CSV table of C-alpha atoms and ligand atoms in Angstrom, one decimal:
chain,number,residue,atom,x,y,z
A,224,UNK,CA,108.3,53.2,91.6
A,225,UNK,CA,111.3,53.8,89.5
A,226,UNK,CA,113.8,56.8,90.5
A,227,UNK,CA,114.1,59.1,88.1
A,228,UNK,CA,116.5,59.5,85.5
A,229,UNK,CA,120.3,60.1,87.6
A,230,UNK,CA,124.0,60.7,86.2
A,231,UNK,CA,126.0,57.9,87.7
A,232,UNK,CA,130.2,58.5,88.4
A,233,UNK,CA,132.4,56.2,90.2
A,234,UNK,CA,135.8,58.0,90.3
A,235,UNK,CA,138.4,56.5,90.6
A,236,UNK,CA,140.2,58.3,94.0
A,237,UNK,CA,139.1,60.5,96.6
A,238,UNK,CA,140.3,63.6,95.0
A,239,UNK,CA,138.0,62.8,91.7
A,240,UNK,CA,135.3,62.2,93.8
A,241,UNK,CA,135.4,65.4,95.8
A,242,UNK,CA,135.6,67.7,92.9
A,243,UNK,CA,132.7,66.1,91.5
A,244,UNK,CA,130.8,67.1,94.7
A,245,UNK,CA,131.6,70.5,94.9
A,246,UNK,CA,131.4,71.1,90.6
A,247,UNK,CA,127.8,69.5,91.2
A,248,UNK,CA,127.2,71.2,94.5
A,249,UNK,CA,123.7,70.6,95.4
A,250,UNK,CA,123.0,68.1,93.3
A,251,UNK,CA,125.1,65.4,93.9
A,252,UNK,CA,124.8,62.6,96.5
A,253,UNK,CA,127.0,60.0,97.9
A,254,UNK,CA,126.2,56.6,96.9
A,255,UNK,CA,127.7,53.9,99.3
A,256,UNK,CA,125.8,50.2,99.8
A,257,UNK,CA,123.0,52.2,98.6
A,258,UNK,CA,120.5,50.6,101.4
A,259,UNK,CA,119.2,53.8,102.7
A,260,UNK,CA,119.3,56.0,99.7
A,261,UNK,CA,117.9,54.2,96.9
A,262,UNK,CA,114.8,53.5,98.6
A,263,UNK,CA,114.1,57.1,99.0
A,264,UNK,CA,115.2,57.1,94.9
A,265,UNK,CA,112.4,54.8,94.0
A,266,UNK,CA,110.2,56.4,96.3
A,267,UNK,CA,111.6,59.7,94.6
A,268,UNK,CA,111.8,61.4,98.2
A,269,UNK,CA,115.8,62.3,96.9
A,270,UNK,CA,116.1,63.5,93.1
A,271,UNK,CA,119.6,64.1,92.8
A,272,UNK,CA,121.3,65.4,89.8
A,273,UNK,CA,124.3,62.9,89.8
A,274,UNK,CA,125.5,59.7,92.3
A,275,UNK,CA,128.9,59.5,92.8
A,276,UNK,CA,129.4,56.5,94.3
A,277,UNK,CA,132.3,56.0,96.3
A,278,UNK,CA,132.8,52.2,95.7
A,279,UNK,CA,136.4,52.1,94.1
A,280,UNK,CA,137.6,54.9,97.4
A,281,UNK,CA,138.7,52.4,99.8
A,282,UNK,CA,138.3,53.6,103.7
A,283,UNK,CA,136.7,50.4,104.3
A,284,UNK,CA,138.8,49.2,106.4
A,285,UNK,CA,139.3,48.8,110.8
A,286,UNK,CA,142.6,49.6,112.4
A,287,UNK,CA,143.8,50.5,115.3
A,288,UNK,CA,146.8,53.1,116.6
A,289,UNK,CA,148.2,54.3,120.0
A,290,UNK,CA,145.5,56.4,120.7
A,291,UNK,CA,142.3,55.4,118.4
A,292,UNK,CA,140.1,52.7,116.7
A,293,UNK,CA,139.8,53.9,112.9
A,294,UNK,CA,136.6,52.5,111.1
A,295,UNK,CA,136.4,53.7,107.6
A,296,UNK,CA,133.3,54.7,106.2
A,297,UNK,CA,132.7,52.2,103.6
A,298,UNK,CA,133.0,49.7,106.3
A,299,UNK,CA,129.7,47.4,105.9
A,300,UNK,CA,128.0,46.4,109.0
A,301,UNK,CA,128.8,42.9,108.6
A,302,UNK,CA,133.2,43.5,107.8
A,303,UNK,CA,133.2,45.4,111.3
A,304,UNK,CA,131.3,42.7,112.9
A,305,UNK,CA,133.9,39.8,111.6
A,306,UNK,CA,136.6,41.6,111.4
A,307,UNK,CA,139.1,40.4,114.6
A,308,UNK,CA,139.9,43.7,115.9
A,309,UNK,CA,136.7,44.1,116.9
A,310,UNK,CA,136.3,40.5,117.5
A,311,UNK,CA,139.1,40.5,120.2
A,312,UNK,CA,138.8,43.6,121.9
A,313,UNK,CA,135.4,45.5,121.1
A,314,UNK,CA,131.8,43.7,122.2
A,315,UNK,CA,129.9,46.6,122.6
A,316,UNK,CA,130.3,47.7,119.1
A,317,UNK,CA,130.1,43.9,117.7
A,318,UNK,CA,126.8,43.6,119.8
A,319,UNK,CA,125.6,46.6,117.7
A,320,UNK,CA,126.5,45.7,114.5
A,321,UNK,CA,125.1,42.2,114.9
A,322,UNK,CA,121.9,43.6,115.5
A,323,UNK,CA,121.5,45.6,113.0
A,324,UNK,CA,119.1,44.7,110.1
A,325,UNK,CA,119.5,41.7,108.2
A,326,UNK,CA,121.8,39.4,106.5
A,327,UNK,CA,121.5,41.6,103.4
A,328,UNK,CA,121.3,44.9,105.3
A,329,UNK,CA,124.8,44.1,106.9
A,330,UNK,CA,126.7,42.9,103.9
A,331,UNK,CA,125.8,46.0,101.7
A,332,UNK,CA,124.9,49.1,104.2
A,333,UNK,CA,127.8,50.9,105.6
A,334,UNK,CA,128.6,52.2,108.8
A,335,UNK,CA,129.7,55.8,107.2
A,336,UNK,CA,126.2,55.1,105.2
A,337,UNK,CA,124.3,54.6,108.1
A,338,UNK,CA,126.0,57.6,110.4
A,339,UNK,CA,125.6,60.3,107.1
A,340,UNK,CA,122.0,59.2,106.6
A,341,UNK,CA,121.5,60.0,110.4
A,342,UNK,CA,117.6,58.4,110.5
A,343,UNK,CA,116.5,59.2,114.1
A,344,UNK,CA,115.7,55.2,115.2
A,345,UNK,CA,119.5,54.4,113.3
A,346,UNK,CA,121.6,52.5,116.3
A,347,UNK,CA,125.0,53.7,115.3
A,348,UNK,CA,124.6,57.6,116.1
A,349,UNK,CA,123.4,56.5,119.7
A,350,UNK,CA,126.8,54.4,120.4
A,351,UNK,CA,128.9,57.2,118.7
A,352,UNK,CA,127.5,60.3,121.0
A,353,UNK,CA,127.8,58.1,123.8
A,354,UNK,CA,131.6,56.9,123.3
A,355,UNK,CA,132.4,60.6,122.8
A,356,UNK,CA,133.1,59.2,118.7
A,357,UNK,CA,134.9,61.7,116.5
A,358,UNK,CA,133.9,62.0,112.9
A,359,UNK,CA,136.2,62.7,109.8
A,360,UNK,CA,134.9,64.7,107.1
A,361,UNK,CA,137.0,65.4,103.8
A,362,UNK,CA,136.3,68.4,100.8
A,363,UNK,CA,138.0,69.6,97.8
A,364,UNK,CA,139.5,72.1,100.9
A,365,UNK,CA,140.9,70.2,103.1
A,366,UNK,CA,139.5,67.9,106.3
A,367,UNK,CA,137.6,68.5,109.6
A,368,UNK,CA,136.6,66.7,112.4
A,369,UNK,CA,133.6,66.9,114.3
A,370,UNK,CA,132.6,65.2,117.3
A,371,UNK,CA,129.8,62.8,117.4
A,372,UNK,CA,128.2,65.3,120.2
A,373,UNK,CA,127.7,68.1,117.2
A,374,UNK,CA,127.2,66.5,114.3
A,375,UNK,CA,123.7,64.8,114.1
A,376,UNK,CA,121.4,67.9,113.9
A,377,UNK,CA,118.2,66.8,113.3
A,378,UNK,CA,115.8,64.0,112.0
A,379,UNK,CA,118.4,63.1,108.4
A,380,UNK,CA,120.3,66.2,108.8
A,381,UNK,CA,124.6,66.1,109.9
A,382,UNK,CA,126.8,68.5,110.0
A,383,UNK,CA,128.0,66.8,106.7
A,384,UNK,CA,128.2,69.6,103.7
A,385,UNK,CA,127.0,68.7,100.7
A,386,UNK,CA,130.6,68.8,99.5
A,387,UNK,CA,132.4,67.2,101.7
A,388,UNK,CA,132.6,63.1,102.5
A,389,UNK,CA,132.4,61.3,105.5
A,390,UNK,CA,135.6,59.0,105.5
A,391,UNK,CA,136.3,57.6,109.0
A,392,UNK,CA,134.7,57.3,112.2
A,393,UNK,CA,137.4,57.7,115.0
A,394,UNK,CA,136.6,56.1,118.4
A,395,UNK,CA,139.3,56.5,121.5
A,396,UNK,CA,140.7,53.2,122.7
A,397,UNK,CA,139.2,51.9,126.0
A,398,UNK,CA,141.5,52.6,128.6
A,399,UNK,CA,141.5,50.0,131.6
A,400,UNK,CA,138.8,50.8,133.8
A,401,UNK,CA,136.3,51.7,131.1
A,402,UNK,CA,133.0,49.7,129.6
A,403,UNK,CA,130.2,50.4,127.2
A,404,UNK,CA,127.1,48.5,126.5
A,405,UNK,CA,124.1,49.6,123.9
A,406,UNK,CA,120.8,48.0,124.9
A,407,UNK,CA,117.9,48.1,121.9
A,408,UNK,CA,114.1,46.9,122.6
A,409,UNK,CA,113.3,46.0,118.7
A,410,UNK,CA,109.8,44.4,118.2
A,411,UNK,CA,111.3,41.8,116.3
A,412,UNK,CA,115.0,40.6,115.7
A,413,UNK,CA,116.5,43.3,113.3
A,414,UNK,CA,113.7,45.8,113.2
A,415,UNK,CA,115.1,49.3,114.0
A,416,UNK,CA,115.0,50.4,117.9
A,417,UNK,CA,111.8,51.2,119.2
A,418,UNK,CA,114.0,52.5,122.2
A,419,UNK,CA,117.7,52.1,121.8
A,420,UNK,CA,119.9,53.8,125.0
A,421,UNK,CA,123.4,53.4,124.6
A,422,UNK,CA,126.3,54.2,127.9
A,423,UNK,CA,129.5,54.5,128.3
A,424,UNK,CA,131.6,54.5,131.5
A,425,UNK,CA,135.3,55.0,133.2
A,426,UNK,CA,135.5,53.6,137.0
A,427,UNK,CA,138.6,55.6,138.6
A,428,UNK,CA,140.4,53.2,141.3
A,429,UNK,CA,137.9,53.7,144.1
A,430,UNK,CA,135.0,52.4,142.1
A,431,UNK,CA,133.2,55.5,141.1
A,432,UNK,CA,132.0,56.5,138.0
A,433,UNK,CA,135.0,60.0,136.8
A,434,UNK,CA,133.1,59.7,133.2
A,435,UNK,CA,129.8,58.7,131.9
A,436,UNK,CA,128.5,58.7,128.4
A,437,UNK,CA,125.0,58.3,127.8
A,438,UNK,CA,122.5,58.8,124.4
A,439,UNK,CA,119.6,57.3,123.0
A,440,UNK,CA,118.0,57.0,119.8
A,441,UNK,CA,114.5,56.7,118.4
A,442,UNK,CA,112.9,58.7,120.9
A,443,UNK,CA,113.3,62.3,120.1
A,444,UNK,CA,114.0,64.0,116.2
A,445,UNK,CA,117.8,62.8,116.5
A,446,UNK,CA,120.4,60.7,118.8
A,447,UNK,CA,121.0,63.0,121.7
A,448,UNK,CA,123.4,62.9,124.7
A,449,UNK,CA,121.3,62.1,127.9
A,450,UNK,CA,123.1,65.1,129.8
A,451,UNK,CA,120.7,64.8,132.4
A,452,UNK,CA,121.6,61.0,133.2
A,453,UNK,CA,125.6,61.9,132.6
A,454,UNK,CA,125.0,64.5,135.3
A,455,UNK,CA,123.6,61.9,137.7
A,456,UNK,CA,125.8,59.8,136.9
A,457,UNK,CA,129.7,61.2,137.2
A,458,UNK,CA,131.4,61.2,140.3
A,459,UNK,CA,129.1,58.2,141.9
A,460,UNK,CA,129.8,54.9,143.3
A,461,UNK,CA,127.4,52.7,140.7
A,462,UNK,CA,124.3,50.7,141.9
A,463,UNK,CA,121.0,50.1,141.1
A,464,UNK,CA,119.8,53.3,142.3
A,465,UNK,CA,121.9,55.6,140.7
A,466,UNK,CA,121.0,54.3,137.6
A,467,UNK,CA,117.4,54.3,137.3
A,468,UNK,CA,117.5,58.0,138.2
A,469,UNK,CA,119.9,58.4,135.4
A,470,UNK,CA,117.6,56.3,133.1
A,471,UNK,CA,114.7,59.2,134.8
A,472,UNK,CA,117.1,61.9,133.5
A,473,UNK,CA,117.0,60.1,130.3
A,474,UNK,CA,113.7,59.7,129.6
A,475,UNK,CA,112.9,63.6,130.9
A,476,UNK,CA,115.3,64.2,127.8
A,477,UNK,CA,113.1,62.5,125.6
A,478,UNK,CA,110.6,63.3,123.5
A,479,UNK,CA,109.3,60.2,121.6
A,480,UNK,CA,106.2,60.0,119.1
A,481,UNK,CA,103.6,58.2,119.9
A,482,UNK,CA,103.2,55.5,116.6
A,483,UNK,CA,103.2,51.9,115.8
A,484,UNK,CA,105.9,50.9,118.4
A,485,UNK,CA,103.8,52.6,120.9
A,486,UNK,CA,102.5,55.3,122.8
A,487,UNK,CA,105.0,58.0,123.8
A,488,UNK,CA,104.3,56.9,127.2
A,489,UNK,CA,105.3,53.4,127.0
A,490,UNK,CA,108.6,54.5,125.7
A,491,UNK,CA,109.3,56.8,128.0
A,492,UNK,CA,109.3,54.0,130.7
A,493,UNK,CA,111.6,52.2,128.3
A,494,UNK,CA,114.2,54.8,128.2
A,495,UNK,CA,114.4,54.5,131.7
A,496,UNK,CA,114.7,50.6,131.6
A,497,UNK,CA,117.1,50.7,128.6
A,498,UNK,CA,119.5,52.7,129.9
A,499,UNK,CA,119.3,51.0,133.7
A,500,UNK,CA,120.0,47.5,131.7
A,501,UNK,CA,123.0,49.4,129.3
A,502,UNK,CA,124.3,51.0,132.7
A,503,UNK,CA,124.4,47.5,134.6
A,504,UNK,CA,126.7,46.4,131.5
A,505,UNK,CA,128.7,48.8,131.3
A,506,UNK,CA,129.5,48.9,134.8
A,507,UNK,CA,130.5,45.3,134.6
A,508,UNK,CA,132.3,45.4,131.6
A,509,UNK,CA,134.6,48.6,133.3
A,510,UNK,CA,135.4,46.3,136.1
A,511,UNK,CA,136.5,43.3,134.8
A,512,UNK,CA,138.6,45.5,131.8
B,844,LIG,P1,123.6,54.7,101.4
B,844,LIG,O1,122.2,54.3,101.3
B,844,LIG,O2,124.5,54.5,100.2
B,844,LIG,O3,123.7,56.3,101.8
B,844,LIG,C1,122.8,56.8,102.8
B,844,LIG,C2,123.0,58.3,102.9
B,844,LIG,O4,124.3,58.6,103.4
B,844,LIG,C3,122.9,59.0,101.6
B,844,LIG,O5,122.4,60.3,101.8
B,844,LIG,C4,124.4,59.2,101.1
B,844,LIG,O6,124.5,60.3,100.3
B,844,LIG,C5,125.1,59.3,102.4
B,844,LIG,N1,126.4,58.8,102.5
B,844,LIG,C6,126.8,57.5,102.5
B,844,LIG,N2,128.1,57.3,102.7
B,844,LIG,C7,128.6,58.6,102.8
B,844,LIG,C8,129.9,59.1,103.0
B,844,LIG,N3,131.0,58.3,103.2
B,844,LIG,N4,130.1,60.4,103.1
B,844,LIG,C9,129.0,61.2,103.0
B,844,LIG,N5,127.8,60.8,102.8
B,844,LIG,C10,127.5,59.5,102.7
B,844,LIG,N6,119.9,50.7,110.7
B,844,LIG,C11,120.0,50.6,112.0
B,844,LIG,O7,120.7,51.4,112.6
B,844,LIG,N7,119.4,49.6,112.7
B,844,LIG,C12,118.6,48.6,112.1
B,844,LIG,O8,118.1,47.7,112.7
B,844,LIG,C13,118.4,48.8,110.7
B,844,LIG,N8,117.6,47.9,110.0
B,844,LIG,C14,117.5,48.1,108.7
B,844,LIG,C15,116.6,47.2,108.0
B,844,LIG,C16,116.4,47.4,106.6
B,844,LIG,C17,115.5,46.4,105.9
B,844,LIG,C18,117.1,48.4,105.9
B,844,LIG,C19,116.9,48.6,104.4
B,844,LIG,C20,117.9,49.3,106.6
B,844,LIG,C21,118.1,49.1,108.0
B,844,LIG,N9,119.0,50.0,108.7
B,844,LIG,C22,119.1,49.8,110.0
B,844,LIG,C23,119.6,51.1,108.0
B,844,LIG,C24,121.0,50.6,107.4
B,844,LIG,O9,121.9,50.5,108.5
B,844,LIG,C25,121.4,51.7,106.5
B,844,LIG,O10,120.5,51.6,105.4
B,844,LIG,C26,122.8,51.5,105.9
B,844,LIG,O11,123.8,51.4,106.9
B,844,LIG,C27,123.1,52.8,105.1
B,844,LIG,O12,124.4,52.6,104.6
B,844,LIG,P2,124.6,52.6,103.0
B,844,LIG,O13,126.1,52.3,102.8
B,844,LIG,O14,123.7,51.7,102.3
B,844,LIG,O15,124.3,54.1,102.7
């Protein structure tokens, strides 16, 4: 099908493009690599009034200060995945932008993209809840930050306003002692996650585990934080045990469809699998750090 008829802007600085949002409130609509949203253009699922697309904005780049690892929004999959930053000190996030898509899908969609468009099998939102990932949102008024934790609401639905921009994704450097691993089961290479559990951990000096994070995707409306799993988790010494009853807390937090990946069942049983084989990595990743 062919979308119908749009305005088209591509201003020229932030400021531009974030007066245009709220003068057009309600009917405008970011336009980033475009990967997500034109599809639901052509398939007229989205009739905006107006795209401003946020090409000429910058925040596409990866950097890193004292305290945080700055990924701006325009960042395409594939630029965070080569860039050496993440090269050098970041596998877990490399891992998942590797897997994500294809060739294509990586050199146009956009992290930002991908985290605004908040589909409920995406693989990003997942690792964001679970590295406790703080998210930067600009208006006409000024900016905000919300944690990762608050801001994916529903299946498509963010705490993003319609006026405001998503412009960096702010993760806290690992500190020694800590690890993260994301583990997706994908039918085939680049599908999106049939099950994808992501976790996050900090070892204190005695080995125990002071601070999980844990979420999963594709298996409920949105990403969610595995509480239940994070519960089971903090304050023990890791093994085997301990986490397949936090990938049982998981799972008990799910609430999967039953559809072409599978019955509801099936992943259920992967939840708990995913998140014992993301635990195990973490785990080892924390104590060689
Ligand atoms: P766009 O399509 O331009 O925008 C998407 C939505 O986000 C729109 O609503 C737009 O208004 C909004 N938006 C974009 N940027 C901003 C911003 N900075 N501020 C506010 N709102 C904004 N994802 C996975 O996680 N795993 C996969 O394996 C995977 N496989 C895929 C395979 C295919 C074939 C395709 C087409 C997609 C796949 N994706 C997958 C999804 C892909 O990651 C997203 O389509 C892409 O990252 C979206 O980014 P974009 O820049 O193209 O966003």
């Amino acid at each position: 099908m062919i979308p119908a008829q749009v305005d088209y802007v591509r201003p020229a600085d932030i400021g531009e493009a974030l007066r245009i949002l709220q003068d057009r409130e309600g009917e405008a609509k970011v336009l980033a690599g475009g990967y997500s949203l034109i599809p639901l253009l052509k398939l007229r699922l989205a009739q905006p009034g107006i795209l401003v697309d946020i090409a000429k904005l910058g925040m596409d780049g990866v950097s890193e200060d004292d305290d945080w690892l700055r990924i701006g929004a325009r960042t395409t999959h594939r630029a965070f995945h080569e860039h050496p930053i993440v090269v050098d000190h970041y596998p877990m996030l490399r891992s998942v932008a590797g897997g994500i898509g294809d060739p294509q899908v990586r050199n146009w969609g956009t992290i930002g993209g991908s985290v605004a468009h908040a589909d409920p099998s995406a693989d990003w939102p997942a690792v964001l809840i679970a590295l406790g990932a703080t998210l930067v949102l600009r208006s006409a008024d000024g900016e905000r930050t919300v944690p990762a934790r608050d801001f994916f609401l529903d299946s498509f639905e963010t705490a993003i306003e319609p006026t405001e921009i998503l412009t960096e994704v702010r993760l806290q450097r690992p500190s020694h002692g800590s690890g993260g691993a994301y583990q997706k089961l994908e039918r085939r290479a680049g599908d999106f996650s049939t099950v994808g559990v992501a976790a996050a951990v900090q070892l204190a000096g005695d080995g125990t585990i002071s601070k999980s994070g844990v979420a999963a995707t594709a298996v409920a409306p949105s990403p969610f934080a595995a509480t239940h799993a994070e519960r089971v988790l903090d304050g023990q010494q890791p093994s085997e045990e301990l986490y397949r009853r936090a990938g049982e807390g998981a799972a008990a937090q799910s609430d999967p469809a039953t559809d072409a990946h599978g019955p509801a069942e099936y992943k259920r049983a992967m939840v708990v699998e995913m998140t014992i084989r993301a635990l195990r990595s973490a785990v080892e990743r924390a104590q060689q750090s």
